[in-house]
Short mmCIF file of C-alpha atoms and ligand atoms in Angstrom, two decimals:
data_model
loop_
_atom_site.label_atom_id
_atom_site.label_comp_id
_atom_site.label_asym_id
_atom_site.label_seq_id
_atom_site.Cartn_x
_atom_site.Cartn_y
_atom_site.Cartn_z
CA MET A 1425 -29.73 2.43 7.17
CA LYS A 1426 -30.00 2.93 3.21
CA LYS A 1427 -27.44 4.61 1.86
CA ILE A 1428 -23.75 4.27 1.94
CA ALA A 1429 -21.29 5.58 0.16
CA VAL A 1430 -17.47 5.10 -1.03
CA LEU A 1431 -14.65 6.25 -1.92
CA THR A 1432 -11.43 6.05 -2.84
CA SER A 1433 -7.92 7.73 -1.18
CA GLY A 1434 -3.95 8.86 -0.61
CA GLY A 1435 -2.12 6.73 -3.13
CA ASP A 1436 -3.63 4.45 -5.16
CA ALA A 1437 -3.14 0.83 -4.80
CA PRO A 1438 -3.99 -1.69 -7.32
CA GLY A 1439 -6.84 -3.96 -6.68
CA MET A 1440 -8.83 -0.58 -4.82
CA ASN A 1441 -11.52 -1.37 -8.27
CA ALA A 1442 -12.18 -4.57 -6.68
CA ALA A 1443 -12.90 -3.35 -3.44
CA VAL A 1444 -15.23 -0.89 -4.80
CA ARG A 1445 -16.76 -3.48 -7.11
CA ALA A 1446 -17.64 -5.32 -4.10
CA VAL A 1447 -18.52 -2.86 -1.79
CA VAL A 1448 -21.35 -1.00 -4.87
CA ARG A 1449 -22.05 -5.34 -5.73
CA LYS A 1450 -21.81 -6.29 -2.03
CA ALA A 1451 -24.37 -2.82 -0.67
CA ILE A 1452 -26.81 -3.84 -3.45
CA PHE A 1453 -27.34 -6.84 -3.05
CA ASP A 1454 -27.74 -6.45 0.81
CA GLY A 1455 -30.32 -3.96 -0.75
CA LEU A 1456 -28.96 -0.50 -0.38
CA GLU A 1457 -28.54 2.27 -2.12
CA VAL A 1458 -25.06 2.99 -3.13
CA ALA A 1459 -23.31 5.94 -3.70
CA GLY A 1460 -19.70 6.32 -5.61
CA VAL A 1461 -17.38 9.72 -4.29
CA TYR A 1462 -15.01 11.21 -7.11
CA ASN A 1463 -11.92 11.90 -6.11
CA GLY A 1464 -11.22 11.43 -2.58
CA TYR A 1465 -12.40 13.30 0.44
CA GLN A 1466 -11.91 16.13 -2.20
CA GLY A 1467 -15.03 15.01 -3.88
CA LEU A 1468 -17.05 14.42 -0.62
CA ILE A 1469 -16.12 18.44 -0.21
CA ASP A 1470 -17.06 19.19 -3.41
CA GLY A 1471 -19.66 17.13 -4.31
CA LYS A 1472 -18.92 14.84 -6.67
CA ILE A 1473 -21.12 12.09 -6.05
CA LYS A 1474 -22.88 9.80 -8.39
CA ASN A 1475 -25.66 6.98 -7.40
CA MET A 1476 -23.89 3.31 -8.72
CA GLU A 1477 -25.92 0.61 -10.16
CA LEU A 1478 -24.17 -2.87 -10.63
CA GLY A 1479 -23.06 -1.99 -14.16
CA SER A 1480 -21.22 0.58 -12.87
CA VAL A 1481 -18.91 -1.51 -11.41
CA GLY A 1482 -18.49 -3.96 -14.50
CA ASP A 1483 -15.39 -4.65 -16.29
CA ILE A 1484 -12.84 -3.06 -13.69
CA ILE A 1485 -12.33 -6.51 -11.02
CA GLN A 1486 -8.63 -6.19 -14.16
CA ARG A 1487 -7.89 -2.92 -14.15
CA GLY A 1488 -4.82 -0.85 -11.77
CA GLY A 1489 -5.34 2.41 -9.95
CA THR A 1490 -8.89 3.46 -9.45
CA MET A 1491 -12.32 4.25 -10.97
CA LEU A 1492 -13.56 6.72 -8.33
CA ARG A 1493 -9.82 8.16 -8.83
CA SER A 1494 -7.85 8.76 -5.55
CA ALA A 1495 -6.70 12.62 -4.63
CA ARG A 1496 -4.45 13.78 -0.96
CA CYS A 1497 -6.94 16.81 -0.18
CA PRO A 1498 -4.99 19.48 2.02
CA GLU A 1499 -8.71 21.25 3.31
CA PHE A 1500 -9.43 17.93 4.48
CA LEU A 1501 -7.17 18.41 7.38
CA SER A 1502 -8.80 21.31 8.93
CA ASP A 1503 -12.47 21.71 10.53
CA GLU A 1504 -13.78 23.82 7.92
CA GLY A 1505 -13.19 21.43 5.22
CA ARG A 1506 -14.42 18.19 6.97
CA ASP A 1507 -17.65 20.51 8.08
CA LYS A 1508 -18.45 20.79 4.06
CA ALA A 1509 -17.63 16.92 4.15
CA VAL A 1510 -20.40 16.26 6.24
CA GLU A 1511 -22.72 19.08 4.62
CA GLN A 1512 -22.50 16.69 1.10
CA ILE A 1513 -23.32 13.94 2.66
CA LYS A 1514 -26.08 14.55 4.79
CA GLU A 1515 -27.81 16.29 1.17
CA HIS A 1516 -26.88 13.24 -0.34
CA GLY A 1517 -28.43 11.07 1.99
CA ILE A 1518 -25.95 8.97 2.95
CA GLU A 1519 -25.58 7.42 6.62
CA GLY A 1520 -22.54 5.46 6.25
CA LEU A 1521 -19.14 5.53 4.41
CA VAL A 1522 -16.64 3.30 3.45
CA VAL A 1523 -13.00 5.05 3.21
CA ILE A 1524 -10.62 2.49 1.21
CA GLY A 1525 -6.85 4.23 1.23
CA GLY A 1526 -4.09 4.12 3.06
CA ASP A 1527 -3.26 4.99 6.85
CA GLY A 1528 -3.91 9.05 6.38
CA SER A 1529 -7.05 8.32 5.03
CA PHE A 1530 -7.93 6.12 8.22
CA ARG A 1531 -7.03 8.96 9.70
CA GLY A 1532 -10.35 11.69 7.94
CA ALA A 1533 -12.11 8.60 7.90
CA TYR A 1534 -11.70 8.40 11.78
CA GLU A 1535 -13.00 11.94 12.25
CA LEU A 1536 -15.08 11.76 9.72
CA THR A 1537 -17.05 9.36 12.29
CA LYS A 1538 -16.41 11.38 15.29
CA LEU A 1539 -18.40 13.68 13.34
CA GLY A 1540 -21.97 11.58 12.92
CA ILE A 1541 -20.85 10.06 9.83
CA PRO A 1542 -19.71 6.09 10.37
CA CYS A 1543 -17.01 4.85 8.87
CA VAL A 1544 -15.33 1.92 8.00
CA CYS A 1545 -11.82 1.68 6.45
CA VAL A 1546 -10.60 -0.88 3.64
CA PRO A 1547 -6.60 -0.76 3.98
CA ALA A 1548 -5.12 -0.30 0.58
CA THR A 1549 -1.26 0.66 -0.26
CA ILE A 1550 1.47 -0.67 -2.04
CA ASP A 1551 3.23 0.19 0.97
CA ASN A 1552 1.84 -2.12 3.65
CA ASP A 1553 2.05 -0.97 6.60
CA ILE A 1554 -1.07 -0.63 8.12
CA ASN A 1555 -1.21 -1.74 11.70
CA GLY A 1556 -3.61 -3.85 12.88
CA THR A 1557 -3.39 -5.89 8.99
CA GLU A 1558 -0.82 -8.27 7.92
CA PHE A 1559 -0.97 -7.21 4.02
CA THR A 1560 -3.43 -4.47 2.40
CA ILE A 1561 -4.91 -4.41 -0.75
CA GLY A 1562 -2.16 -3.86 -3.69
CA PHE A 1563 1.06 -5.26 -1.80
CA ASP A 1564 1.67 -8.38 -3.72
CA THR A 1565 1.07 -6.95 -6.74
CA ALA A 1566 3.90 -4.87 -6.52
CA LEU A 1567 6.00 -7.42 -5.16
CA ASN A 1568 4.88 -8.91 -8.18
CA THR A 1569 6.05 -5.93 -10.50
CA ILE A 1570 8.88 -5.13 -8.21
CA VAL A 1571 10.27 -9.14 -8.61
CA ASP A 1572 10.15 -8.71 -12.45
CA ALA A 1573 12.04 -5.70 -12.94
CA ILE A 1574 14.27 -7.64 -10.52
CA ASP A 1575 14.64 -10.94 -12.12
CA LYS A 1576 14.89 -8.23 -15.77
CA ILE A 1577 18.37 -6.20 -14.20
CA ARG A 1578 19.78 -9.53 -12.74
CA ASP A 1579 20.30 -10.66 -16.94
CA THR A 1580 22.22 -7.68 -17.74
CA ALA A 1581 23.76 -7.44 -14.37
CA THR A 1582 24.97 -10.98 -15.31
CA SER A 1583 26.22 -10.23 -18.56
CA HIS A 1584 27.73 -7.10 -17.47
CA GLU A 1585 29.10 -8.99 -13.95
CA ARG A 1586 27.74 -5.47 -11.97
CA THR A 1587 26.40 -4.51 -8.25
CA PHE A 1588 22.94 -3.60 -8.81
CA ILE A 1589 21.17 -1.13 -6.60
CA ILE A 1590 17.19 -1.20 -6.58
CA GLU A 1591 15.46 1.66 -4.88
CA VAL A 1592 11.69 1.17 -4.12
CA MET A 1593 8.70 2.31 -3.07
CA GLY A 1594 7.34 2.04 0.94
CA ARG A 1595 7.44 5.28 2.53
CA ASP A 1596 8.49 4.79 5.54
CA ALA A 1597 8.00 0.86 5.85
CA GLY A 1598 10.42 -1.70 4.67
CA ASP A 1599 8.37 -4.44 3.95
CA LEU A 1600 8.19 -3.64 0.18
CA ALA A 1601 12.25 -4.26 -0.16
CA LEU A 1602 12.20 -7.17 2.42
CA TRP A 1603 9.58 -8.90 0.69
CA ALA A 1604 10.61 -7.97 -2.91
CA GLY A 1605 14.58 -8.44 -2.48
CA LEU A 1606 14.23 -11.60 -0.11
CA ALA A 1607 11.99 -13.30 -3.79
CA GLY A 1608 14.20 -12.23 -5.90
CA GLY A 1609 17.05 -13.17 -4.35
CA ALA A 1610 18.70 -10.13 -3.66
CA GLU A 1611 22.32 -10.40 -2.16
CA THR A 1612 21.54 -7.36 0.35
CA ILE A 1613 18.31 -5.43 1.28
CA LEU A 1614 18.60 -2.16 3.14
CA ILE A 1615 15.49 -1.41 5.45
CA PRO A 1616 14.66 1.10 7.91
CA GLU A 1617 13.62 -1.17 10.40
CA GLU A 1618 17.09 -2.26 10.76
CA ASN A 1619 19.82 -0.29 11.12
CA PHE A 1620 23.28 -0.69 8.35
CA ASP A 1621 27.01 -0.56 8.60
CA ILE A 1622 28.44 0.31 5.01
CA ASP A 1623 31.11 -1.82 6.03
CA ASP A 1624 29.30 -4.83 5.35
CA ILE A 1625 27.66 -4.68 2.46
CA VAL A 1626 30.85 -4.49 1.55
CA GLU A 1627 31.89 -7.53 3.08
CA ARG A 1628 29.77 -9.78 1.85
CA LEU A 1629 30.33 -8.64 -2.02
CA ALA A 1630 33.02 -9.18 -1.60
CA SER A 1631 32.31 -12.46 -0.42
CA GLY A 1632 29.90 -12.90 -2.97
CA THR A 1633 32.85 -11.59 -5.36
CA GLY A 1634 35.01 -14.86 -3.63
CA ARG A 1635 33.15 -17.87 -4.63
CA GLY A 1636 32.36 -16.67 -8.03
CA LYS A 1637 29.33 -14.71 -7.84
CA LYS A 1638 28.96 -13.06 -10.94
CA HIS A 1639 26.56 -10.15 -9.91
CA SER A 1640 24.71 -8.04 -7.07
CA ILE A 1641 21.72 -7.03 -6.34
CA ILE A 1642 20.84 -4.58 -3.48
CA ILE A 1643 17.77 -3.49 -2.88
CA VAL A 1644 17.16 0.06 -1.25
CA ALA A 1645 13.94 0.73 0.92
CA GLU A 1646 12.87 4.91 0.24
CA GLY A 1647 12.41 5.04 3.94
CA VAL A 1648 16.51 4.35 4.40
CA MET A 1649 18.22 6.51 1.04
CA SER A 1650 18.30 6.85 -2.26
CA ALA A 1651 19.65 4.90 -3.98
CA ASN A 1652 21.93 7.59 -5.93
CA GLU A 1653 22.65 8.61 -2.26
CA LEU A 1654 24.23 4.13 -2.10
CA ALA A 1655 25.44 3.97 -5.38
CA LYS A 1656 27.47 6.92 -4.63
CA ILE A 1657 28.33 5.88 -1.01
CA LEU A 1658 29.76 2.87 -2.61
CA ARG A 1659 31.55 4.06 -5.05
CA ASP A 1660 33.05 7.11 -2.63
CA THR A 1661 34.28 4.85 0.20
CA ALA A 1662 34.93 0.99 -1.51
CA ASP A 1663 35.69 1.97 -4.99
CA ILE A 1664 32.39 -0.33 -6.11
CA ASP A 1665 31.06 0.22 -9.57
CA ASN A 1666 27.86 -0.16 -9.99
CA ARG A 1667 24.81 1.05 -11.19
CA TYR A 1668 20.90 1.53 -9.63
CA SER A 1669 17.61 1.85 -10.94
CA VAL A 1670 14.35 3.61 -9.39
CA LEU A 1671 11.52 1.72 -9.77
CA GLY A 1672 9.26 4.77 -8.84
CA HIS A 1673 5.16 4.97 -9.38
CA VAL A 1674 5.73 1.84 -11.82
CA GLN A 1675 5.46 -0.21 -8.53
CA ARG A 1676 1.74 1.38 -7.79
CA GLY A 1677 0.24 0.62 -11.88
CA GLY A 1678 -0.53 -2.77 -13.20
CA SER A 1679 -3.62 -5.09 -12.87
CA PRO A 1680 -4.34 -6.41 -9.65
CA SER A 1681 -3.07 -10.11 -9.02
CA VAL A 1682 -4.93 -12.85 -7.67
CA ARG A 1683 -4.40 -12.53 -4.15
CA ASP A 1684 -5.24 -8.90 -4.48
CA ARG A 1685 -8.47 -9.23 -6.67
CA VAL A 1686 -9.35 -11.70 -3.73
CA ILE A 1687 -8.09 -9.97 -0.32
CA ALA A 1688 -9.86 -6.62 -2.17
CA SER A 1689 -13.37 -8.62 -2.51
CA GLN A 1690 -12.98 -9.90 0.87
CA PHE A 1691 -12.77 -6.71 2.79
CA GLY A 1692 -14.83 -4.78 0.75
CA ALA A 1693 -17.96 -6.86 1.34
CA ARG A 1694 -16.97 -7.05 4.90
CA ALA A 1695 -16.80 -3.35 5.51
CA VAL A 1696 -19.94 -3.47 4.04
CA GLU A 1697 -21.26 -5.90 6.42
CA VAL A 1698 -19.64 -3.59 9.14
CA LEU A 1699 -21.49 -0.75 8.28
CA LEU A 1700 -24.83 -2.45 8.26
CA GLU A 1701 -24.61 -4.12 12.14
CA GLY A 1702 -24.85 -0.91 13.17
CA HIS A 1703 -20.89 0.22 13.87
CA GLY A 1704 -18.59 2.87 12.31
CA GLY A 1705 -14.73 4.06 13.46
CA LYS A 1706 -13.73 0.20 11.97
CA ALA A 1707 -10.69 -1.13 9.96
CA ILE A 1708 -11.21 -4.31 7.98
CA GLY A 1709 -7.91 -6.07 7.98
CA MET A 1710 -6.33 -9.92 7.38
CA GLN A 1711 -5.30 -11.79 10.62
CA LYS A 1712 -4.15 -15.11 10.43
CA ASN A 1713 -5.64 -15.04 7.08
CA GLN A 1714 -8.51 -14.49 8.83
CA VAL A 1715 -10.46 -11.10 7.77
CA VAL A 1716 -11.06 -9.46 11.36
CA ASP A 1717 -12.48 -5.56 11.75
CA TYR A 1718 -11.13 -4.09 14.40
CA ASN A 1719 -11.06 0.06 16.22
CA LEU A 1720 -9.41 2.92 13.97
CA GLU A 1721 -7.96 3.52 17.44
CA ASP A 1722 -5.72 0.66 17.26
CA VAL A 1723 -4.88 1.04 14.13
CA PHE A 1724 -3.05 4.69 15.52
CA ALA A 1725 -1.96 2.82 18.52
CA ASP A 1726 1.05 1.49 17.08
CA HIS A 1727 2.95 1.38 14.60
CA HIS A 1728 2.66 -1.54 11.62
CA GLU A 1729 5.35 -4.43 12.24
CA THR A 1730 7.25 -5.70 9.69
CA ASP A 1731 7.70 -9.32 9.76
CA MET A 1732 11.59 -9.40 10.82
CA THR A 1733 11.94 -12.97 10.75
CA MET A 1734 12.06 -12.66 6.72
CA TYR A 1735 14.76 -10.30 6.77
CA LYS A 1736 16.95 -13.07 9.22
CA LEU A 1737 15.90 -15.46 6.54
CA SER A 1738 16.74 -13.09 3.79
CA GLN A 1739 20.16 -12.80 5.52
CA GLU A 1740 20.42 -16.36 6.06
CA LEU A 1741 19.03 -17.34 2.13
CA SER A 1742 21.80 -14.55 1.07
CA ILE A 1743 25.15 -15.56 2.12
P1 LIG B 1195 -2.47 7.62 2.48
O1 LIG B 1195 -4.49 7.63 3.09
O2 LIG B 1195 -2.66 6.60 1.01
O3 LIG B 1195 -1.91 7.21 3.56
P2 LIG B 1195 -2.02 10.41 2.90
O4 LIG B 1195 -1.53 9.94 3.74
O5 LIG B 1195 -1.76 11.59 1.90
O6 LIG B 1195 -2.52 9.18 1.72
O7 LIG B 1195 -3.17 10.68 3.68
C1 LIG B 1195 -5.07 11.15 2.01
C2 LIG B 1195 -5.75 12.16 2.48
O8 LIG B 1195 -6.97 11.20 3.96
C3 LIG B 1195 -5.19 13.23 2.57
O9 LIG B 1195 -4.70 13.78 1.78
C4 LIG B 1195 -6.16 14.00 3.90
O10 LIG B 1195 -7.03 14.38 2.55
C5 LIG B 1195 -6.87 12.76 4.48
N1 LIG B 1195 -5.84 13.39 5.73
C6 LIG B 1195 -4.68 12.48 5.93
N2 LIG B 1195 -4.19 12.65 7.60
C7 LIG B 1195 -5.63 13.50 7.82
C8 LIG B 1195 -5.86 13.57 9.34
N3 LIG B 1195 -5.45 13.56 10.42
N4 LIG B 1195 -6.93 14.06 9.49
C9 LIG B 1195 -8.11 14.17 8.08
N5 LIG B 1195 -7.78 13.89 7.41
C10 LIG B 1195 -6.32 12.96 7.14
O1 LIG B 1196 2.38 5.80 0.08
C1 LIG B 1196 2.72 4.67 -1.29
C2 LIG B 1196 3.15 5.92 -2.33
O2 LIG B 1196 3.05 5.07 -3.36
C3 LIG B 1196 4.41 5.51 -1.32
O3 LIG B 1196 5.36 4.48 -1.28
C4 LIG B 1196 5.29 6.65 -1.76
O4 LIG B 1196 6.73 6.77 -1.13
C5 LIG B 1196 4.43 7.92 -2.40
O5 LIG B 1196 3.04 7.16 -2.08
C6 LIG B 1196 4.75 8.24 -3.55
O6 LIG B 1196 3.90 9.49 -3.54
P1 LIG B 1196 3.01 10.81 -5.04
O7 LIG B 1196 2.03 9.54 -5.52
O8 LIG B 1196 2.48 11.37 -4.12
O9 LIG B 1196 4.03 10.31 -5.76
#
């Protein structure tokens, strides 16, 4: 293998830049040529591909977003779109591809691998929803952003003795809500993985107020319902005055945490090694604190498992 390429795809995540840097630097260290593909799979189809040097990835490890830009690309879902991408890949002499992104991007990489282009995937999404890895790049930074917001909202919630609902991202997964809720001391955490009962929530709020609590924080994952809906339910069914806040895309930005920079560096470098070992159709991940690689088929074989011991713990600590 003489030349590889790297792209970022899907929802961006803090730490993607650190992963791009790791891929480029490790490839050059190992004697490979390396190209950057701009705008994800769309850039692959359109041939937006540029050779990268050591300096191309200077001064980016600390930056959020992705210097290669990202995109969602409907054209890549079709055979015709993917055929165009393969043509470009061959025209540029690219023999392997590192795809940095989420579950959807992994599926695209799987299809490309089936067309004879070895792809290795690096998990990067704030949602932490990829099967087979305990952590994805961007999750830790997003958690820190959310917890910072919880702390600030708690100040005003206490001053006004209010109940606050905070809606966080996560798509169909509850990891962001769960970990941030635990770290932020939320009274109630609603995640898609666990059924909830409004009467239970009302009871918890009442018991907190009963023992002199000045405020309550409820974290709701977007996969459960919107904060707006929950606010209305609490007002209509239990006459609970509340305010709500939707954190939105602020969760996707910001300088990556140390943790995200470190795993991005480890994952990116390992992805290059796996390509050099002659393997395509692989994902890189973290299992029991070790960097591992495994088959893309295994990613799709099951859903990501949210650590429900965290849920139990949060319930026990927020009585
Ligand atoms: P993420 O990677 O963050 O999960 P998306 O689900 O939007 O984001 O996927 C990113 C892109 O990956 C899509 O816009 C599409 O181009 C490609 N993709 C997603 N699913 C498939 C699939 N089943 N086959 C081929 N390409 C796919
Ligand atoms: O997958 C990351 C994510 O931020 C999800 O948490 C959220 O549901 C979605 O992307 C938002 O996507 P968009 O960038 O299209 O608004």
